[in-house]
mmCIF file with all atom_site columns, C-alpha atoms in Angstrom:
data_model
loop_
_atom_site.group_PDB
_atom_site.id
_atom_site.type_symbol
_atom_site.label_atom_id
_atom_site.label_alt_id
_atom_site.label_comp_id
_atom_site.label_asym_id
_atom_site.label_entity_id
_atom_site.label_seq_id
_atom_site.pdbx_PDB_ins_code
_atom_site.Cartn_x
_atom_site.Cartn_y
_atom_site.Cartn_z
_atom_site.occupancy
_atom_site.B_iso_or_equiv
_atom_site.pdbx_formal_charge
_atom_site.auth_seq_id
_atom_site.auth_comp_id
_atom_site.auth_asym_id
_atom_site.auth_atom_id
_atom_site.pdbx_PDB_model_num
ATOM 1   C CA . MET A 1 1   ? -7.654  -6.558  -6.242  1.00 95.00 ? 10  MET A CA 1
ATOM 2   C CA . LEU A 1 2   ? -9.902  -4.460  -4.016  1.00 96.00 ? 11  LEU A CA 1
ATOM 3   C CA . THR A 1 3   ? -12.880 -6.770  -4.351  1.00 95.00 ? 12  THR A CA 1
ATOM 4   C CA . TYR A 1 4   ? -10.605 -9.777  -3.703  1.00 95.00 ? 13  TYR A CA 1
ATOM 5   C CA . LEU A 1 5   ? -9.317  -8.179  -0.483  1.00 96.00 ? 14  LEU A CA 1
ATOM 6   C CA . GLN A 1 6   ? -12.826 -7.284  0.573   1.00 95.00 ? 15  GLN A CA 1
ATOM 7   C CA . ARG A 1 7   ? -14.061 -10.806 -0.096  1.00 94.00 ? 16  ARG A CA 1
ATOM 8   C CA . GLU A 1 8   ? -11.180 -12.185 1.983   1.00 93.00 ? 17  GLU A CA 1
ATOM 9   C CA . GLY A 1 9   ? -12.050 -9.820  4.872   1.00 93.00 ? 18  GLY A CA 1
ATOM 10  C CA . ILE A 1 10  ? -8.730  -7.997  4.645   1.00 93.00 ? 19  ILE A CA 1
ATOM 11  C CA . PRO A 1 11  ? -8.955  -4.323  5.704   1.00 96.00 ? 20  PRO A CA 1
ATOM 12  C CA . ILE A 1 12  ? -7.936  -1.916  2.956   1.00 97.00 ? 21  ILE A CA 1
ATOM 13  C CA . ALA A 1 13  ? -6.306  1.428   3.621   1.00 98.00 ? 22  ALA A CA 1
ATOM 14  C CA . LEU A 1 14  ? -5.056  3.999   1.186   1.00 98.00 ? 23  LEU A CA 1
ATOM 15  C CA . ALA A 1 15  ? -2.017  5.962   2.411   1.00 98.00 ? 24  ALA A CA 1
ATOM 16  C CA . THR A 1 16  ? -1.290  8.631   -0.180  1.00 96.00 ? 25  THR A CA 1
ATOM 17  C CA . SER A 1 17  ? 0.790   11.759  -0.394  1.00 93.00 ? 26  SER A CA 1
ATOM 18  C CA . SER A 1 18  ? -1.793  13.137  -2.795  1.00 92.00 ? 27  SER A CA 1
ATOM 19  C CA . VAL A 1 19  ? -4.044  16.034  -1.914  1.00 94.00 ? 28  VAL A CA 1
ATOM 20  C CA . GLU A 1 20  ? -7.236  14.648  -0.339  1.00 96.00 ? 29  GLU A CA 1
ATOM 21  C CA . SER A 1 21  ? -9.707  16.287  -2.711  1.00 96.00 ? 30  SER A CA 1
ATOM 22  C CA . ARG A 1 22  ? -7.831  15.037  -5.790  1.00 96.00 ? 31  ARG A CA 1
ATOM 23  C CA . ALA A 1 23  ? -7.438  11.508  -4.441  1.00 96.00 ? 32  ALA A CA 1
ATOM 24  C CA . ARG A 1 24  ? -11.101 11.246  -3.430  1.00 97.00 ? 33  ARG A CA 1
ATOM 25  C CA . MET A 1 25  ? -12.176 12.552  -6.849  1.00 97.00 ? 34  MET A CA 1
ATOM 26  C CA . ILE A 1 26  ? -10.035 9.970   -8.671  1.00 97.00 ? 35  ILE A CA 1
ATOM 27  C CA . LEU A 1 27  ? -11.222 7.109   -6.456  1.00 97.00 ? 36  LEU A CA 1
ATOM 28  C CA . ASP A 1 28  ? -14.857 8.181   -6.740  1.00 98.00 ? 37  ASP A CA 1
ATOM 29  C CA . SER A 1 29  ? -14.751 8.703   -10.507 1.00 98.00 ? 38  SER A CA 1
ATOM 30  C CA . ASN A 1 30  ? -13.412 5.148   -10.826 1.00 97.00 ? 39  ASN A CA 1
ATOM 31  C CA . GLY A 1 31  ? -16.144 3.781   -8.539  1.00 97.00 ? 40  GLY A CA 1
ATOM 32  C CA . ILE A 1 32  ? -13.765 2.446   -5.915  1.00 97.00 ? 41  ILE A CA 1
ATOM 33  C CA . LEU A 1 33  ? -13.863 4.981   -3.108  1.00 97.00 ? 42  LEU A CA 1
ATOM 34  C CA . SER A 1 34  ? -16.320 2.887   -1.092  1.00 96.00 ? 43  SER A CA 1
ATOM 35  C CA . LEU A 1 35  ? -14.024 -0.168  -1.273  1.00 97.00 ? 44  LEU A CA 1
ATOM 36  C CA . PHE A 1 36  ? -11.493 1.400   1.099   1.00 97.00 ? 45  PHE A CA 1
ATOM 37  C CA . ASP A 1 37  ? -11.938 0.942   4.838   1.00 97.00 ? 46  ASP A CA 1
ATOM 38  C CA . HIS A 1 38  ? -9.704  3.887   5.661   1.00 97.00 ? 47  HIS A CA 1
ATOM 39  C CA . LEU A 1 39  ? -7.901  6.752   3.937   1.00 98.00 ? 48  LEU A CA 1
ATOM 40  C CA . VAL A 1 40  ? -4.807  8.606   5.138   1.00 98.00 ? 49  VAL A CA 1
ATOM 41  C CA . PHE A 1 41  ? -3.528  11.706  3.348   1.00 97.00 ? 50  PHE A CA 1
ATOM 42  C CA . ALA A 1 42  ? -0.359  13.795  3.576   1.00 93.00 ? 51  ALA A CA 1
ATOM 43  C CA . LYS A 1 43  ? -2.265  16.384  5.622   1.00 95.00 ? 52  LYS A CA 1
ATOM 44  C CA . ASP A 1 44  ? -2.857  13.749  8.318   1.00 97.00 ? 53  ASP A CA 1
ATOM 45  C CA . VAL A 1 45  ? 0.835   13.341  9.182   1.00 97.00 ? 54  VAL A CA 1
ATOM 46  C CA . LYS A 1 46  ? 3.730   15.679  9.895   1.00 96.00 ? 55  LYS A CA 1
ATOM 47  C CA . ARG A 1 47  ? 6.170   14.029  7.498   1.00 96.00 ? 56  ARG A CA 1
ATOM 48  C CA . SER A 1 48  ? 5.351   12.467  4.150   1.00 93.00 ? 57  SER A CA 1
ATOM 49  C CA . LYS A 1 49  ? 7.057   9.656   2.278   1.00 97.00 ? 58  LYS A CA 1
ATOM 50  C CA . PRO A 1 50  ? 9.902   8.578   2.427   1.00 97.00 ? 59  PRO A CA 1
ATOM 51  C CA . TYR A 1 51  ? 9.209   8.869   6.180   1.00 98.00 ? 60  TYR A CA 1
ATOM 52  C CA . PRO A 1 52  ? 7.097   6.028   7.541   1.00 98.00 ? 61  PRO A CA 1
ATOM 53  C CA . ASP A 1 53  ? 4.509   8.232   9.277   1.00 98.00 ? 62  ASP A CA 1
ATOM 54  C CA . ILE A 1 54  ? 1.674   7.813   6.768   1.00 98.00 ? 63  ILE A CA 1
ATOM 55  C CA . PHE A 1 55  ? 1.867   4.006   6.788   1.00 98.00 ? 64  PHE A CA 1
ATOM 56  C CA . LEU A 1 56  ? 2.220   3.836   10.571  1.00 98.00 ? 65  LEU A CA 1
ATOM 57  C CA . LYS A 1 57  ? -0.867  6.061   10.945  1.00 98.00 ? 66  LYS A CA 1
ATOM 58  C CA . ALA A 1 58  ? -2.841  3.793   8.623   1.00 98.00 ? 67  ALA A CA 1
ATOM 59  C CA . CYS A 1 59  ? -1.800  0.754   10.695  1.00 98.00 ? 68  CYS A CA 1
ATOM 60  C CA . SER A 1 60  ? -2.694  2.522   13.912  1.00 97.00 ? 69  SER A CA 1
ATOM 61  C CA . ASP A 1 61  ? -6.037  3.718   12.610  1.00 97.00 ? 70  ASP A CA 1
ATOM 62  C CA . LEU A 1 62  ? -6.914  0.179   11.488  1.00 96.00 ? 71  LEU A CA 1
ATOM 63  C CA . ASN A 1 63  ? -5.567  -1.231  14.781  1.00 96.00 ? 72  ASN A CA 1
ATOM 64  C CA . VAL A 1 64  ? -3.234  -3.581  12.906  1.00 96.00 ? 73  VAL A CA 1
ATOM 65  C CA . LEU A 1 65  ? 0.443   -4.175  13.617  1.00 97.00 ? 74  LEU A CA 1
ATOM 66  C CA . PRO A 1 66  ? 2.770   -3.051  10.807  1.00 97.00 ? 75  PRO A CA 1
ATOM 67  C CA . GLU A 1 67  ? 4.246   -6.538  10.437  1.00 95.00 ? 76  GLU A CA 1
ATOM 68  C CA . ASN A 1 68  ? 0.729   -7.849  9.758   1.00 95.00 ? 77  ASN A CA 1
ATOM 69  C CA . CYS A 1 69  ? 0.226   -5.429  6.850   1.00 96.00 ? 78  CYS A CA 1
ATOM 70  C CA . LEU A 1 70  ? 1.354   -5.318  3.275   1.00 97.00 ? 79  LEU A CA 1
ATOM 71  C CA . VAL A 1 71  ? 2.072   -2.178  1.251   1.00 98.00 ? 80  VAL A CA 1
ATOM 72  C CA . LEU A 1 72  ? 1.653   -2.056  -2.515  1.00 98.00 ? 81  LEU A CA 1
ATOM 73  C CA . GLU A 1 73  ? 3.855   0.692   -3.929  1.00 98.00 ? 82  GLU A CA 1
ATOM 74  C CA . ASP A 1 74  ? 5.186   2.004   -7.195  1.00 96.00 ? 83  ASP A CA 1
ATOM 75  C CA . SER A 1 75  ? 7.552   4.744   -6.000  1.00 96.00 ? 84  SER A CA 1
ATOM 76  C CA . GLU A 1 76  ? 10.959  4.828   -4.416  1.00 98.00 ? 85  GLU A CA 1
ATOM 77  C CA . ALA A 1 77  ? 9.689   7.148   -1.666  1.00 97.00 ? 86  ALA A CA 1
ATOM 78  C CA . GLY A 1 78  ? 6.844   4.769   -0.878  1.00 98.00 ? 87  GLY A CA 1
ATOM 79  C CA . ILE A 1 79  ? 9.097   1.711   -0.811  1.00 98.00 ? 88  ILE A CA 1
ATOM 80  C CA . GLU A 1 80  ? 11.469  3.548   1.520   1.00 98.00 ? 89  GLU A CA 1
ATOM 81  C CA . ALA A 1 81  ? 8.598   4.622   3.784   1.00 98.00 ? 90  ALA A CA 1
ATOM 82  C CA . ALA A 1 82  ? 7.230   1.104   4.027   1.00 98.00 ? 91  ALA A CA 1
ATOM 83  C CA . SER A 1 83  ? 10.694  -0.270  4.717   1.00 98.00 ? 92  SER A CA 1
ATOM 84  C CA . ARG A 1 84  ? 11.245  2.296   7.489   1.00 98.00 ? 93  ARG A CA 1
ATOM 85  C CA . ALA A 1 85  ? 7.857   1.337   8.958   1.00 98.00 ? 94  ALA A CA 1
ATOM 86  C CA . ARG A 1 86  ? 8.934   -2.317  8.875   1.00 98.00 ? 95  ARG A CA 1
ATOM 87  C CA . ILE A 1 87  ? 5.968   -3.202  6.706   1.00 98.00 ? 96  ILE A CA 1
ATOM 88  C CA . PRO A 1 88  ? 6.489   -5.760  3.948   1.00 98.00 ? 97  PRO A CA 1
ATOM 89  C CA . VAL A 1 89  ? 6.181   -4.083  0.554   1.00 98.00 ? 98  VAL A CA 1
ATOM 90  C CA . ILE A 1 90  ? 5.443   -5.271  -2.963  1.00 98.00 ? 99  ILE A CA 1
ATOM 91  C CA . CYS A 1 91  ? 6.407   -3.036  -5.837  1.00 98.00 ? 100 CYS A CA 1
ATOM 92  C CA . ILE A 1 92  ? 4.220   -2.669  -8.887  1.00 98.00 ? 101 ILE A CA 1
ATOM 93  C CA . PRO A 1 93  ? 6.190   -0.301  -11.118 1.00 95.00 ? 102 PRO A CA 1
ATOM 94  C CA . ASP A 1 94  ? 4.257   2.372   -12.947 1.00 92.00 ? 103 ASP A CA 1
ATOM 95  C CA . LEU A 1 95  ? 5.948   4.964   -15.149 1.00 88.00 ? 104 LEU A CA 1
ATOM 96  C CA . LYS A 1 96  ? 9.419   4.614   -13.601 1.00 91.00 ? 105 LYS A CA 1
ATOM 97  C CA . ILE A 1 97  ? 10.983  1.426   -12.347 1.00 95.00 ? 106 ILE A CA 1
ATOM 98  C CA . PRO A 1 98  ? 12.583  2.127   -8.965  1.00 97.00 ? 107 PRO A CA 1
ATOM 99  C CA . ALA A 1 99  ? 16.329  1.783   -8.627  1.00 97.00 ? 108 ALA A CA 1
ATOM 100 C CA . GLN A 1 100 ? 17.644  -1.636  -7.626  1.00 98.00 ? 109 GLN A CA 1
ATOM 101 C CA . SER A 1 101 ? 18.603  -0.351  -4.179  1.00 98.00 ? 110 SER A CA 1
ATOM 102 C CA . PHE A 1 102 ? 14.871  0.244   -3.524  1.00 98.00 ? 111 PHE A CA 1
ATOM 103 C CA . LEU A 1 103 ? 13.729  -2.983  -5.182  1.00 98.00 ? 112 LEU A CA 1
ATOM 104 C CA . ASN A 1 104 ? 16.071  -4.839  -2.814  1.00 98.00 ? 113 ASN A CA 1
ATOM 105 C CA . LYS A 1 105 ? 13.818  -3.625  0.059   1.00 98.00 ? 114 LYS A CA 1
ATOM 106 C CA . THR A 1 106 ? 10.719  -5.288  -1.380  1.00 98.00 ? 115 THR A CA 1
ATOM 107 C CA . GLU A 1 107 ? 9.212   -8.718  -0.853  1.00 96.00 ? 116 GLU A CA 1
ATOM 108 C CA . GLN A 1 108 ? 8.434   -9.029  -4.537  1.00 97.00 ? 117 GLN A CA 1
ATOM 109 C CA . VAL A 1 109 ? 8.144   -6.997  -7.729  1.00 98.00 ? 118 VAL A CA 1
ATOM 110 C CA . PHE A 1 110 ? 5.138   -7.701  -9.920  1.00 98.00 ? 119 PHE A CA 1
ATOM 111 C CA . GLN A 1 111 ? 3.966   -6.157  -13.156 1.00 96.00 ? 120 GLN A CA 1
ATOM 112 C CA . ASP A 1 112 ? 0.257   -6.156  -12.266 1.00 96.00 ? 121 ASP A CA 1
ATOM 113 C CA . LEU A 1 113 ? -2.278  -6.647  -9.508  1.00 95.00 ? 122 LEU A CA 1
ATOM 114 C CA . ASP A 1 114 ? -3.293  -10.082 -10.787 1.00 96.00 ? 123 ASP A CA 1
ATOM 115 C CA . ALA A 1 115 ? 0.167   -11.329 -9.840  1.00 97.00 ? 124 ALA A CA 1
ATOM 116 C CA . VAL A 1 116 ? -0.224  -9.762  -6.389  1.00 96.00 ? 125 VAL A CA 1
ATOM 117 C CA . ARG A 1 117 ? -3.556  -11.570 -5.918  1.00 96.00 ? 126 ARG A CA 1
ATOM 118 C CA . ASP A 1 118 ? -1.918  -14.867 -6.925  1.00 95.00 ? 127 ASP A CA 1
ATOM 119 C CA . TYR A 1 119 ? 0.925   -14.182 -4.482  1.00 94.00 ? 128 TYR A CA 1
ATOM 120 C CA . LEU A 1 120 ? -1.560  -13.510 -1.670  1.00 94.00 ? 129 LEU A CA 1
ATOM 121 C CA . GLU A 1 121 ? -3.455  -16.686 -2.515  1.00 92.00 ? 130 GLU A CA 1
ATOM 122 C CA . SER A 1 122 ? -0.227  -18.640 -2.174  1.00 91.00 ? 131 SER A CA 1
ATOM 123 C CA . LYS A 1 123 ? 0.456   -17.004 1.223   1.00 84.00 ? 132 LYS A CA 1
ATOM 124 C CA . LYS A 1 124 ? -3.055  -17.259 2.674   1.00 77.00 ? 133 LYS A CA 1
ATOM 125 C CA . GLU A 1 125 ? -1.932  -19.101 5.766   1.00 62.00 ? 134 GLU A CA 1
ATOM 126 C CA . VAL A 1 126 ? 0.506   -16.234 6.551   1.00 53.00 ? 135 VAL A CA 1
ATOM 127 C CA . PHE A 1 127 ? -2.112  -13.463 6.364   1.00 48.00 ? 136 PHE A CA 1
#
């Protein structure tokens, strides 16, 4: 997914509530840290998810309007934050499938990133 987005020239931001050192270590150990154009951590905003602050900061830092972004999320708090930021969101459930009330706030729900890539390919003219 990351290499696809890079190849398409789509800026990639990570907006995570995780502690910066832990997130950087995980990204680096998986060899993908350098694929992100920008990183935003909980420490960078006053309020964390489900508030929209972290996503809005990522948009602002990338100089991209929220409506021109897309959030990929697995958590209820993240879906709520994206929804409050008025950013379209796709859910890729992980350990816990979000409640239907949160899934109703998403554009789509996919089981894997390959499906997200296919979705983006079908929407190329939109992005």
